[in-house]
XYZ file of C-alpha atoms in Angstrom:
724
model
C -15.464 -13.986 20.493
C -18.442 -12.158 18.986
C -18.488 -8.361 18.796
C -20.739 -7.833 21.795
C -18.651 -10.118 23.975
C -15.523 -8.301 22.871
C -17.045 -4.972 23.779
C -18.102 -6.272 27.177
C -14.560 -7.409 27.848
C -13.108 -3.998 26.982
C -11.563 -1.965 29.772
C -13.660 0.857 31.243
C -11.123 3.442 30.201
C -10.704 2.216 26.637
C -10.658 5.215 24.316
C -11.005 4.488 20.598
C -11.522 6.595 17.505
C -13.594 5.816 14.419
C -14.433 8.652 12.034
C -16.431 8.766 8.787
C -18.298 11.584 7.076
C -17.990 15.046 8.549
C -15.038 16.251 10.535
C -15.615 16.785 14.206
C -15.389 20.413 15.371
C -11.800 21.435 15.665
C -10.247 22.397 18.912
C -8.201 25.515 19.374
C -5.856 25.997 16.506
C -2.269 25.307 17.410
C -0.350 28.522 17.125
C 3.120 27.611 15.940
C 4.450 31.006 16.998
C 3.788 30.192 20.629
C 6.269 27.319 20.521
C 9.266 29.404 19.543
C 11.748 30.516 22.167
C 10.293 28.205 24.774
C 12.845 26.529 27.000
C 12.533 23.206 28.742
C 10.580 24.763 31.636
C 8.183 22.255 33.179
C 5.242 22.850 35.442
C 4.522 20.443 38.273
C 0.915 20.348 39.294
C 0.426 19.330 42.924
C -2.989 20.766 43.618
C -2.496 24.490 43.025
C 1.233 24.435 43.716
C 3.697 25.080 40.929
C 7.198 23.652 40.962
C 9.871 24.488 38.445
C 12.570 22.226 39.916
C 12.272 19.798 37.045
C 12.746 22.452 34.413
C 16.127 21.128 33.411
C 15.096 17.474 33.261
C 13.571 17.420 29.810
C 16.864 17.750 27.990
C 17.513 15.960 24.748
C 19.156 12.690 24.099
C 19.605 10.292 21.264
C 16.864 8.830 19.091
C 14.406 10.679 16.936
C 15.063 13.963 18.683
C 18.835 13.668 18.978
C 19.418 16.715 16.822
C 16.691 18.833 18.339
C 17.719 22.295 19.361
C 16.584 24.125 22.497
C 13.276 25.102 20.913
C 12.633 21.517 19.868
C 13.363 20.242 23.337
C 10.634 22.498 24.623
C 8.091 20.546 22.580
C 9.162 17.227 24.028
C 7.337 15.258 26.665
C 9.605 14.079 29.471
C 8.698 10.982 31.448
C 10.938 11.213 34.484
C 9.327 10.410 37.829
C 5.715 9.388 37.910
C 3.294 9.133 40.795
C -0.423 9.114 41.209
C -0.155 11.908 43.798
C 2.119 14.209 41.837
C 1.672 14.393 38.062
C 3.679 17.117 36.429
C 1.573 18.707 33.710
C 2.154 21.510 31.253
C -0.190 24.479 31.227
C -2.350 25.086 28.185
C -2.596 23.892 25.453
C -2.153 20.432 26.991
C -5.581 18.761 26.848
C -7.180 16.888 29.699
C -7.986 14.002 27.329
C -4.399 13.223 26.419
C -3.258 13.652 29.998
C -5.875 11.207 31.268
C -4.962 8.705 28.576
C -1.304 8.825 29.545
C -2.131 8.399 33.213
C -4.046 5.249 32.222
C -0.995 4.080 30.247
C -2.862 4.464 26.977
C -1.824 5.675 23.555
C -3.847 6.359 20.394
C -4.690 3.824 17.668
C -6.160 4.952 14.332
C -7.872 2.338 12.127
C -8.169 2.986 8.393
C -11.249 1.970 6.391
C -10.895 1.588 2.632
C -14.561 1.993 1.744
C -17.604 4.261 1.564
C -19.074 6.135 4.495
C -21.941 3.686 4.964
C -19.583 0.731 4.729
C -17.134 2.290 7.180
C -19.867 2.921 9.712
C -21.282 -0.576 9.301
C -17.953 -2.331 9.772
C -17.010 -0.135 12.722
C -20.345 -1.058 14.293
C -19.645 -4.734 13.599
C -16.254 -4.572 15.284
C -17.389 -2.283 18.067
C -21.169 -2.513 18.563
C -21.171 -0.559 21.817
C -18.672 2.109 20.755
C -16.189 0.936 23.379
C -13.234 1.023 20.985
C -13.787 3.703 18.337
C -16.642 5.837 19.617
C -17.287 8.532 17.023
C -13.713 8.762 15.837
C -14.075 7.841 12.151
C -12.171 9.835 9.539
C -13.450 10.515 6.023
C -11.239 10.733 2.959
C -13.326 13.745 1.991
C -11.661 15.651 4.812
C -8.215 15.195 3.298
C -6.713 17.838 1.054
C -5.048 15.027 -0.923
C -7.400 12.106 -1.665
C -4.493 9.719 -2.341
C -2.717 10.631 0.902
C -3.500 10.180 4.579
C -2.419 12.654 7.202
C -2.368 12.800 10.979
C -3.768 16.278 10.521
C -6.976 14.597 9.343
C -6.934 12.420 12.463
C -6.649 15.262 14.947
C -8.347 18.081 13.085
C -5.186 20.205 13.239
C -1.568 19.904 12.168
C -0.100 17.563 14.801
C 3.305 18.285 16.258
C 3.532 16.578 19.632
C 1.051 13.951 18.502
C 3.474 12.553 15.932
C 5.731 11.304 18.711
C 2.866 9.366 20.333
C 1.024 7.963 17.298
C 1.375 4.485 15.840
C -0.199 3.814 12.458
C -1.328 0.342 11.430
C -2.009 0.157 7.689
C -1.470 -2.204 4.767
C -0.539 0.601 2.342
C 2.620 2.476 3.201
C 2.750 4.932 0.322
C -0.386 6.825 1.395
C 1.318 7.945 4.632
C 3.861 10.256 3.053
C 5.578 12.159 5.835
C 4.523 9.685 8.535
C 6.334 6.518 7.495
C 8.348 6.419 10.722
C 5.059 6.048 12.644
C 3.920 3.142 10.477
C 3.756 -0.555 11.236
C 2.964 -1.916 7.784
C 0.513 -4.811 7.885
C 0.488 -7.771 5.542
C -2.725 -7.514 3.547
C -5.637 -9.729 4.542
C -6.922 -11.052 1.205
C -9.648 -13.464 2.209
C -11.898 -13.007 -0.822
C -11.024 -13.583 -4.473
C -12.267 -10.140 -5.484
C -9.348 -8.599 -3.585
C -6.888 -10.381 -5.853
C -7.937 -8.383 -8.890
C -7.721 -5.108 -6.995
C -4.067 -5.729 -6.121
C -3.017 -7.708 -9.222
C -2.395 -10.940 -7.333
C -2.549 -14.271 -9.169
C -2.506 -16.607 -6.149
C -5.809 -18.039 -4.954
C -7.515 -16.299 -2.053
C -7.828 -17.802 1.422
C -11.535 -18.446 0.838
C -10.791 -20.244 -2.432
C -8.294 -22.444 -0.590
C -10.773 -22.917 2.266
C -8.155 -21.686 4.730
C -7.609 -18.758 7.074
C -4.794 -17.070 8.951
C -3.585 -18.494 12.229
C -4.829 -16.711 15.351
C -1.538 -17.365 17.136
C 0.890 -16.618 14.313
C -1.141 -14.509 11.903
C -0.570 -10.889 11.005
C -2.653 -9.486 13.860
C -0.784 -11.565 16.430
C 2.481 -10.231 14.996
C 1.153 -6.657 15.084
C 0.027 -7.039 18.685
C 3.495 -8.243 19.748
C 5.024 -5.173 18.117
C 2.430 -2.865 19.700
C 3.113 -4.333 23.143
C 6.798 -3.638 22.697
C 6.259 -0.090 21.434
C 3.911 0.675 24.299
C 6.160 -0.893 26.922
C 9.349 0.793 25.775
C 7.705 4.164 25.309
C 6.615 4.261 28.935
C 9.554 2.381 30.445
C 12.393 4.471 29.063
C 14.193 1.289 28.017
C 15.058 2.623 24.577
C 17.816 4.822 25.922
C 18.097 6.644 29.211
C 17.649 10.354 28.690
C 16.390 9.984 25.111
C 13.208 11.422 23.682
C 10.148 9.268 24.225
C 9.120 8.883 20.622
C 7.261 5.910 19.177
C 9.151 6.431 15.925
C 12.447 5.760 17.658
C 11.028 2.699 19.402
C 9.711 1.381 16.068
C 13.033 2.070 14.339
C 15.065 0.306 17.000
C 12.699 -2.666 17.174
C 12.782 -2.982 13.385
C 16.575 -2.822 13.277
C 16.813 -5.920 15.467
C 15.017 -8.131 12.945
C 18.005 -8.803 10.655
C 20.747 -7.566 12.943
C 23.948 -9.510 12.295
C 23.075 -10.292 8.669
C 25.165 -8.955 5.799
C 23.263 -9.056 2.538
C 24.374 -8.843 -1.087
C 21.921 -8.534 -3.987
C 21.968 -9.998 -7.480
C 19.372 -9.793 -10.230
C 17.172 -7.695 -7.948
C 18.393 -4.113 -8.296
C 18.590 -2.859 -11.909
C 22.018 -1.692 -12.992
C 22.874 0.962 -15.511
C 19.812 3.103 -14.837
C 21.844 5.892 -13.274
C 20.543 5.268 -9.775
C 22.471 4.108 -6.728
C 21.881 0.586 -5.471
C 21.513 1.953 -1.946
C 18.488 3.985 -3.098
C 16.565 0.902 -4.197
C 13.546 0.070 -1.961
C 14.719 -3.509 -1.275
C 18.163 -2.281 -0.194
C 16.618 0.362 2.067
C 14.168 -2.136 3.536
C 17.018 -4.523 4.406
C 18.930 -1.696 6.111
C 15.835 -0.598 8.038
C 15.620 -4.184 9.328
C 19.165 -3.893 10.701
C 21.040 -5.789 7.996
C 24.298 -4.544 6.505
C 24.049 -4.288 2.719
C 27.163 -5.086 0.671
C 27.927 -4.015 -2.877
C 29.560 -7.362 -3.619
C 30.024 -10.783 -2.090
C 32.892 -11.401 0.286
C 33.918 -12.922 3.575
C 31.417 -11.028 5.719
C 28.355 -11.729 3.567
C 25.826 -14.082 5.191
C 22.949 -13.863 2.680
C 22.655 -13.360 -1.067
C 19.232 -12.121 -2.201
C 18.811 -13.166 -5.814
C 16.356 -12.805 -8.646
C 17.636 -15.974 -10.311
C 19.921 -18.789 -9.174
C 22.473 -18.657 -11.989
C 24.427 -15.455 -11.435
C 27.965 -14.934 -10.200
C 26.848 -13.915 -6.699
C 24.228 -16.657 -6.471
C 26.745 -19.334 -7.467
C 29.236 -17.869 -4.979
C 26.641 -18.240 -2.194
C 26.030 -21.874 -3.084
C 29.713 -22.755 -3.291
C 30.617 -20.915 -0.069
C 27.763 -22.231 2.058
C 25.925 -18.895 2.372
C 22.177 -18.415 2.466
C 20.634 -17.896 -0.987
C 17.109 -16.432 -0.769
C 14.692 -14.546 -2.951
C 13.432 -11.038 -2.230
C 10.356 -12.321 -0.404
C 12.672 -13.252 2.471
C 13.260 -9.519 3.030
C 9.545 -8.771 2.687
C 8.568 -11.543 5.109
C 11.006 -10.156 7.684
C 9.480 -6.705 7.179
C 5.902 -7.857 7.787
C 6.586 -10.471 10.477
C 9.200 -8.558 12.463
C 11.381 -11.660 12.811
C 14.041 -13.343 10.703
C 12.296 -15.901 8.493
C 13.673 -19.383 7.889
C 15.822 -19.120 4.805
C 14.841 -22.564 3.495
C 11.282 -21.281 3.018
C 12.469 -18.745 0.410
C 14.465 -20.609 -2.254
C 15.487 -18.895 -5.460
C 13.642 -20.513 -8.352
C 14.671 -20.517 -11.989
C 12.055 -17.825 -12.548
C 11.817 -16.056 -9.213
C 9.624 -13.307 -10.554
C 6.938 -15.811 -11.474
C 7.117 -17.844 -8.305
C 7.492 -15.141 -5.713
C 4.469 -14.115 -3.754
C 3.336 -10.553 -4.311
C 4.541 -8.032 -1.814
C 1.466 -6.818 0.061
C 3.138 -3.514 0.845
C 4.355 -2.995 -2.719
C 7.971 -1.836 -2.241
C 9.069 -2.704 -5.736
C 7.356 0.180 -7.470
C 9.251 3.247 -8.577
C 6.699 5.536 -6.962
C 7.034 3.968 -3.551
C 10.781 4.065 -3.858
C 10.543 7.824 -4.126
C 8.389 7.959 -1.027
C 10.765 5.767 0.913
C 13.601 8.082 0.022
C 11.805 10.945 1.713
C 10.430 9.167 4.718
C 13.064 6.679 5.824
C 16.511 7.181 7.193
C 18.397 7.330 10.397
C 16.477 10.074 12.124
C 13.254 11.965 12.105
C 14.791 15.250 11.081
C 14.405 18.657 12.613
C 10.638 18.757 12.248
C 10.230 15.374 13.851
C 12.638 16.275 16.597
C 10.529 19.290 17.415
C 7.548 17.003 17.835
C 9.404 14.435 19.910
C 8.393 13.421 23.388
C 11.272 13.802 25.820
C 11.759 10.536 27.619
C 14.083 10.342 30.591
C 14.279 7.791 33.370
C 10.683 6.779 33.957
C 8.623 5.198 36.668
C 4.935 4.969 37.430
C 5.076 7.806 39.951
C 4.968 10.921 37.773
C 4.986 12.203 34.212
C 6.849 15.391 33.440
C 5.512 17.357 30.489
C 6.730 20.577 28.884
C 4.511 23.651 28.869
C 4.254 24.043 25.078
C 3.560 23.080 22.314
C 2.153 19.820 23.619
C -1.483 19.720 22.534
C -4.099 19.296 25.184
C -5.314 16.047 23.671
C -1.875 14.478 23.478
C -0.975 15.525 26.996
C -4.043 13.773 28.404
C -3.236 10.675 26.367
C 0.311 10.555 27.658
C -0.809 11.007 31.209
C -3.177 8.096 30.606
C -0.167 6.094 29.367
C -1.598 5.855 25.868
C -0.163 6.369 22.417
C -1.983 6.813 19.139
C -2.484 3.989 16.629
C -3.839 4.525 13.125
C -5.162 1.231 11.751
C -6.297 0.451 8.258
C -9.557 -1.520 8.278
C -10.033 -3.138 4.882
C -7.433 -5.832 4.241
C -6.018 -5.184 7.696
C -8.755 -6.107 10.152
C -11.413 -7.289 7.715
C -11.891 -8.288 4.096
C -15.154 -7.704 2.235
C -16.737 -8.665 -1.042
C -20.034 -7.875 -2.720
C -22.311 -10.908 -2.608
C -22.536 -10.986 -6.397
C -18.749 -11.031 -6.659
C -17.929 -14.389 -5.111
C -15.944 -16.806 -7.256
C -17.038 -20.243 -8.341
C -14.729 -21.911 -5.861
C -16.073 -19.707 -3.095
C -19.564 -20.692 -4.235
C -18.644 -24.350 -3.876
C -17.175 -23.651 -0.467
C -20.547 -22.413 0.757
C -20.365 -18.606 0.590
C -23.379 -18.494 -1.721
C -25.452 -20.241 0.950
C -24.601 -17.625 3.570
C -27.887 -15.859 4.329
C -27.259 -14.881 7.953
C -24.203 -14.051 10.018
C -21.881 -16.934 10.870
C -19.820 -15.645 13.829
C -18.123 -19.008 14.235
C -16.431 -18.538 10.870
C -16.066 -14.787 11.294
C -18.448 -14.114 8.395
C -21.041 -11.346 8.519
C -23.512 -9.891 6.040
C -23.621 -6.088 5.830
C -26.521 -4.528 3.980
C -27.742 -0.994 3.480
C -30.690 0.451 1.608
C -28.448 2.673 -0.523
C -26.195 -0.155 -1.676
C -26.537 -1.990 -4.966
C -25.656 -5.225 -3.230
C -24.956 -6.634 0.207
C -21.409 -7.250 1.389
C -19.974 -10.372 2.908
C -17.375 -9.289 5.459
C -14.787 -11.655 6.939
C -13.195 -10.703 10.229
C -9.504 -11.403 10.429
C -8.694 -14.118 12.959
C -7.913 -12.749 16.403
C -9.441 -9.354 15.593
C -11.446 -9.074 18.830
C -8.520 -10.080 21.005
C -6.373 -7.635 19.108
C -8.786 -4.751 19.609
C -9.306 -5.567 23.267
C -5.602 -5.652 24.074
C -4.611 -2.738 21.858
C -7.285 -0.552 23.402
C -5.503 -0.690 26.735
C -2.387 0.819 25.181
C -3.632 3.045 22.379
C -6.287 5.485 21.394
C -7.383 4.025 18.076
C -8.564 5.882 14.985
C -10.404 4.432 11.979
C -9.695 6.029 8.628
C -11.268 5.232 5.276
C -9.792 6.504 2.033
C -11.521 4.915 -1.023
C -14.857 3.643 -2.364
C -15.873 0.022 -1.981
C -14.302 -2.040 -4.755
C -16.681 -3.317 -7.423
C -19.793 -1.543 -6.225
C -20.505 0.043 -9.547
C -22.370 3.153 -8.510
C -25.667 2.560 -6.682
C -26.003 6.183 -5.576
C -24.833 7.853 -8.769
C -21.648 9.074 -7.126
C -19.367 7.940 -9.949
C -21.359 8.309 -13.157
C -24.322 10.468 -12.166
C -26.157 11.474 -15.323
C -23.102 11.058 -17.533
C -24.252 8.051 -19.571
C -23.668 8.258 -23.311
C -25.857 6.494 -25.848
C -24.650 5.569 -29.303
C -27.903 7.075 -30.582
C -26.439 10.476 -29.736
C -23.580 10.018 -32.198
C -24.008 11.378 -35.731
C -22.269 8.199 -36.982
C -23.744 5.055 -35.376
C -20.612 3.018 -36.100
C -18.316 5.645 -34.635
C -17.767 7.152 -31.181
C -16.655 10.704 -30.596
C -15.404 12.813 -27.728
C -17.736 15.528 -29.002
C -20.649 13.474 -27.641
C -18.901 13.215 -24.289
C -18.714 16.985 -23.867
C -22.099 17.864 -25.408
C -23.103 19.315 -28.721
C -20.066 21.566 -29.069
C -16.891 19.934 -30.437
C -14.403 18.894 -27.793
C -11.742 21.541 -27.281
C -8.028 20.864 -27.509
C -7.742 21.056 -23.723
C -10.587 18.562 -23.270
C -9.042 16.095 -25.690
C -5.745 16.366 -23.838
C -7.410 15.318 -20.592
C -9.540 12.335 -21.660
C -8.600 8.661 -21.437
C -10.756 6.089 -23.215
C -11.118 2.439 -22.160
C -12.701 0.346 -24.904
C -12.320 -3.099 -26.468
C -12.909 -1.804 -30.022
C -10.290 0.594 -31.326
C -11.733 1.233 -34.786
C -14.850 3.003 -33.501
C -12.686 5.776 -32.033
C -11.391 7.119 -35.318
C -9.795 10.480 -34.643
C -9.333 9.753 -30.933
C -7.159 6.633 -31.024
C -4.333 8.392 -29.178
C -6.631 8.721 -26.149
C -7.427 5.001 -26.158
C -6.294 2.216 -23.860
C -7.605 -0.817 -25.711
C -9.005 -3.554 -23.516
C -8.727 -7.253 -24.304
C -12.178 -8.613 -25.099
C -13.848 -10.786 -22.497
C -15.253 -13.822 -24.320
C -16.948 -15.781 -21.568
C -19.961 -17.030 -23.544
C -19.948 -18.999 -26.795
C -22.099 -16.404 -28.545
C -19.460 -13.748 -27.861
C -16.766 -15.899 -29.396
C -18.973 -16.619 -32.403
C -19.932 -12.996 -33.063
C -16.796 -11.076 -32.108
C -13.826 -13.417 -31.747
C -11.193 -14.056 -34.395
C -10.728 -17.690 -35.428
C -7.184 -17.941 -34.034
C -7.838 -16.341 -30.671
C -11.272 -17.646 -29.746
C -11.888 -21.235 -30.805
C -13.740 -21.990 -27.567
C -15.210 -19.593 -25.020
C -14.101 -19.511 -21.412
C -17.361 -21.071 -20.265
C -16.947 -23.904 -22.744
C -13.444 -24.550 -21.422
C -14.602 -24.348 -17.804
C -12.082 -21.621 -16.952
C -12.028 -17.889 -16.483
C -9.556 -15.045 -16.742
C -7.135 -14.395 -13.939
C -7.906 -11.190 -12.071
C -5.311 -8.965 -13.624
C -5.241 -5.213 -13.151
C -3.280 -4.129 -16.226
C -5.671 -1.328 -17.159
C -5.685 0.052 -13.647
C -1.893 0.131 -13.537
C -1.844 2.024 -16.814
C -4.489 4.469 -15.634
C -2.504 5.171 -12.481
C 0.600 5.856 -14.520
C -1.230 8.090 -16.954
C -2.784 10.047 -14.111
C 0.525 10.410 -12.290
C 2.360 11.356 -15.453
C -0.186 13.984 -16.372
C -0.070 15.764 -13.036
C 3.593 15.202 -12.273
C 4.881 17.618 -14.861
C 8.591 17.075 -15.108
C 9.736 20.095 -17.065
C 11.757 19.983 -20.239
C 9.813 18.483 -23.110
C 7.015 17.173 -20.934
C 3.540 17.936 -22.237
C 0.482 17.830 -19.989
C -1.487 15.687 -22.408
C -2.799 12.219 -21.664
C -2.147 11.227 -25.264
C 1.546 11.960 -24.880
C 1.695 10.104 -21.566
C -0.057 7.096 -23.136
C 2.333 7.136 -26.094
C 5.419 7.300 -23.888
C 4.132 4.633 -21.527
C 3.274 2.302 -24.400
C 6.707 2.713 -25.952
C 8.337 1.301 -22.809
C 6.651 -2.099 -23.217
C 8.985 -3.585 -25.861
C 11.793 -1.081 -25.611
C 15.098 -2.744 -26.492
C 13.530 -5.409 -28.725
C 14.289 -5.623 -32.451
C 11.669 -7.654 -34.262
C 11.720 -9.295 -37.710
C 8.613 -10.747 -39.340
C 8.359 -13.733 -41.666
C 6.827 -13.346 -45.106
C 3.492 -14.664 -43.899
C 3.105 -11.405 -42.003
C 3.030 -8.352 -44.251
C 6.134 -6.290 -43.497
C 5.124 -2.891 -44.808
C 4.883 -0.187 -42.170
C 1.119 0.107 -42.655
C 0.360 -3.410 -41.487
C -1.389 -3.448 -38.123
C 1.017 -5.878 -36.440
C 4.074 -3.918 -37.635
C 2.535 -0.636 -36.492
C 1.494 -2.118 -33.161
C 5.026 -3.403 -32.585
C 6.525 0.024 -33.213
C 3.956 1.693 -30.957
C 5.145 -0.649 -28.194
C 8.696 0.704 -28.539
C 10.290 -2.110 -30.512
C 12.387 -1.588 -33.640
C 11.031 -3.453 -36.679
C 13.605 -4.946 -39.089
C 13.093 -5.849 -42.732
C 15.369 -8.860 -42.432
C 17.141 -10.927 -39.797
C 20.595 -9.959 -38.567
C 22.767 -9.691 -35.433
C 20.622 -6.931 -33.889
C 17.376 -8.891 -34.163
C 16.129 -10.219 -30.814
C 12.750 -11.672 -31.846
C 11.312 -13.296 -34.967
C 7.513 -13.279 -35.293
C 6.324 -16.155 -37.431
C 3.404 -18.473 -38.117
C 5.429 -21.270 -39.731
C 8.317 -22.796 -37.723
C 10.058 -24.049 -40.894
C 10.320 -20.728 -42.707
C 13.802 -19.320 -43.333
C 13.602 -16.613 -40.648
C 12.055 -18.997 -38.119
C 14.851 -21.522 -38.633
C 17.436 -18.717 -38.431
C 16.032 -17.659 -35.042
C 16.314 -21.214 -33.694
C 19.866 -21.676 -34.987
C 21.130 -18.359 -33.618
C 19.330 -18.527 -30.277
C 16.815 -15.747 -30.916
C 13.268 -15.659 -29.602
C 10.755 -17.254 -31.991
C 7.154 -16.225 -31.200
C 3.780 -16.163 -32.867
C 1.899 -12.886 -33.549
C -0.148 -13.222 -30.355
C 3.008 -12.272 -28.440
C 2.676 -8.768 -29.884
C -1.051 -8.654 -29.097
C -0.482 -9.814 -25.534
C 2.079 -7.049 -25.015
C -0.412 -4.555 -26.439
C -3.239 -5.543 -24.095
C -1.190 -6.265 -20.968
C 1.229 -3.338 -21.249
C 4.184 -5.542 -20.329
C 6.562 -7.809 -22.244
C 5.075 -11.314 -22.193
C 7.152 -14.443 -21.601
C 8.207 -15.644 -25.007
C 7.876 -19.341 -24.113
C 4.130 -18.868 -23.764
C 3.809 -18.008 -27.468
C 5.512 -20.829 -29.420
C 5.251 -21.143 -33.175
C 3.528 -24.389 -34.135
C 2.049 -25.864 -37.258
């Protein structure tokens, strides 16, 4: 269905949000003091008549608000008896908007947009040309006090309390919603274009490159809509638990816990041991528990599944000999994103599971996200969440009972309209976009380069704007219009965007402005200096401690090498190989070989870590200096390796390969011995090379060290054999 047809099919009372640049004027500020000491008194509005008979009906129950005290219960929204003639409403500050939404059985849906203001507006217009879904409700990242975080406070223009119990968030990135993870339905990323692969460090070919697309019936949006239907239905039906708080977070938690209910899972080769942390704190363990599985420390009679990183471990072999399911970690991730137990046979454990496993779109494996999960997951919402819960008793369609305070006016009208709130990420959730100059060769062959006008049949649209450097090709996710149409009847939806469009260099001068440095400005033409960066005056110590350099030539930064993250040279053309490539690393250019680099994101990962390390502090010996963070990060790459070099490679500590190896955290040995783990050689018949083969040590060529240096990770040794 095209956008205009979708809009025409939308219900008359659909109420969507889509916000971009400036924040809308705020309503009355919620005064937290007014919520204290309030009992469960309810006001029944029947014309002008007030009835306090239901004052005792909003009492607590189990679920997210199970531990709420009397004050918290006062902030809950009770859904007891409902009628069109008698709707029990709180006095101020309950808004008419939220009340009307709840009466229409609608909630709120917020859609996130990962791009610039112009892009956000253009895509929102594409999805909703008549403003039937989002209206003016578009949220700008500039309104957030933390650019790398998203907050429901940005959605509503004030710190939400009651709203949290009625908001559902749909996003592909969980870690940005710190503090709101219980409201989140994490979406599997929609990576239609190849350019998205580089952004997220994914090696697999894109959907466009494979000339495929998601299924409308079984794709991610169809899954999300099934979950949204359930959340909406159970919120208003009271089926979660009679007398409990009506809280979307509790509905989401209970629905999620049914996915792997009855499974008992043991892990092997997945959760690092000996790092001082508890296995139960690992993100994969927590994710399995959130899905309702029981996690076991070891295998035994009750275990039904073993999640393994490799097939030859004690627990993995036990699973195979005892007829238990043996699956890789993507089985857990698939259950998380699809909200159903996946077929185990689709997730075998390969000899090298880390290489074969599909990337996790939500990214639970990272240490940073693990920390976030520790804060935001768990059995309950906590005292703050309980205070914001919506009291949910026995419900019917005859009346809605609301507390007097602190229910916001907007939320109250939504609840009376039978609506919740849904925050939806746009880029990689509902759409995927690429700059027209950024299409891959395979995409070119598949016809994207010939796209000059919109092709609604394929869900492809061209977005252009006078201020952009290039046009965008935007692909709508299959089933997007049906999704929006159906979700709009249940939710008030908000669009949020949080980042600039990937790979648009800087058409409006937002990123670089006037800060372009010419080599002519340097007093030494063959050298680069941070003094030029900061002007005529020499760079101060503080300035040098806060600068990171990305360059492919280390020697030009003499005096600033500790600030440098050296990039691997991109030799696409033959002339580049001829003029700049070394004989052993660049015999033929990429274009001559008919290949190209994979879209890795090693530098971006390092930059994120440097940035986080600089601002994180940490106390003790920590120094707020990017050079120290770079040094410490680099030394983790080959930590634990002891490397010996054959005579063909100079072994004094001034040799570049030796120094590079030590900078990467390895220990360099003058000779072979029991502690040596790797021998770096150019001749496979030398004494040390033969020793390595006899004693089962890794034998690699010098490019193994260089690859570790450029990729900031330990490369697979088998990719760097020593040959004649």
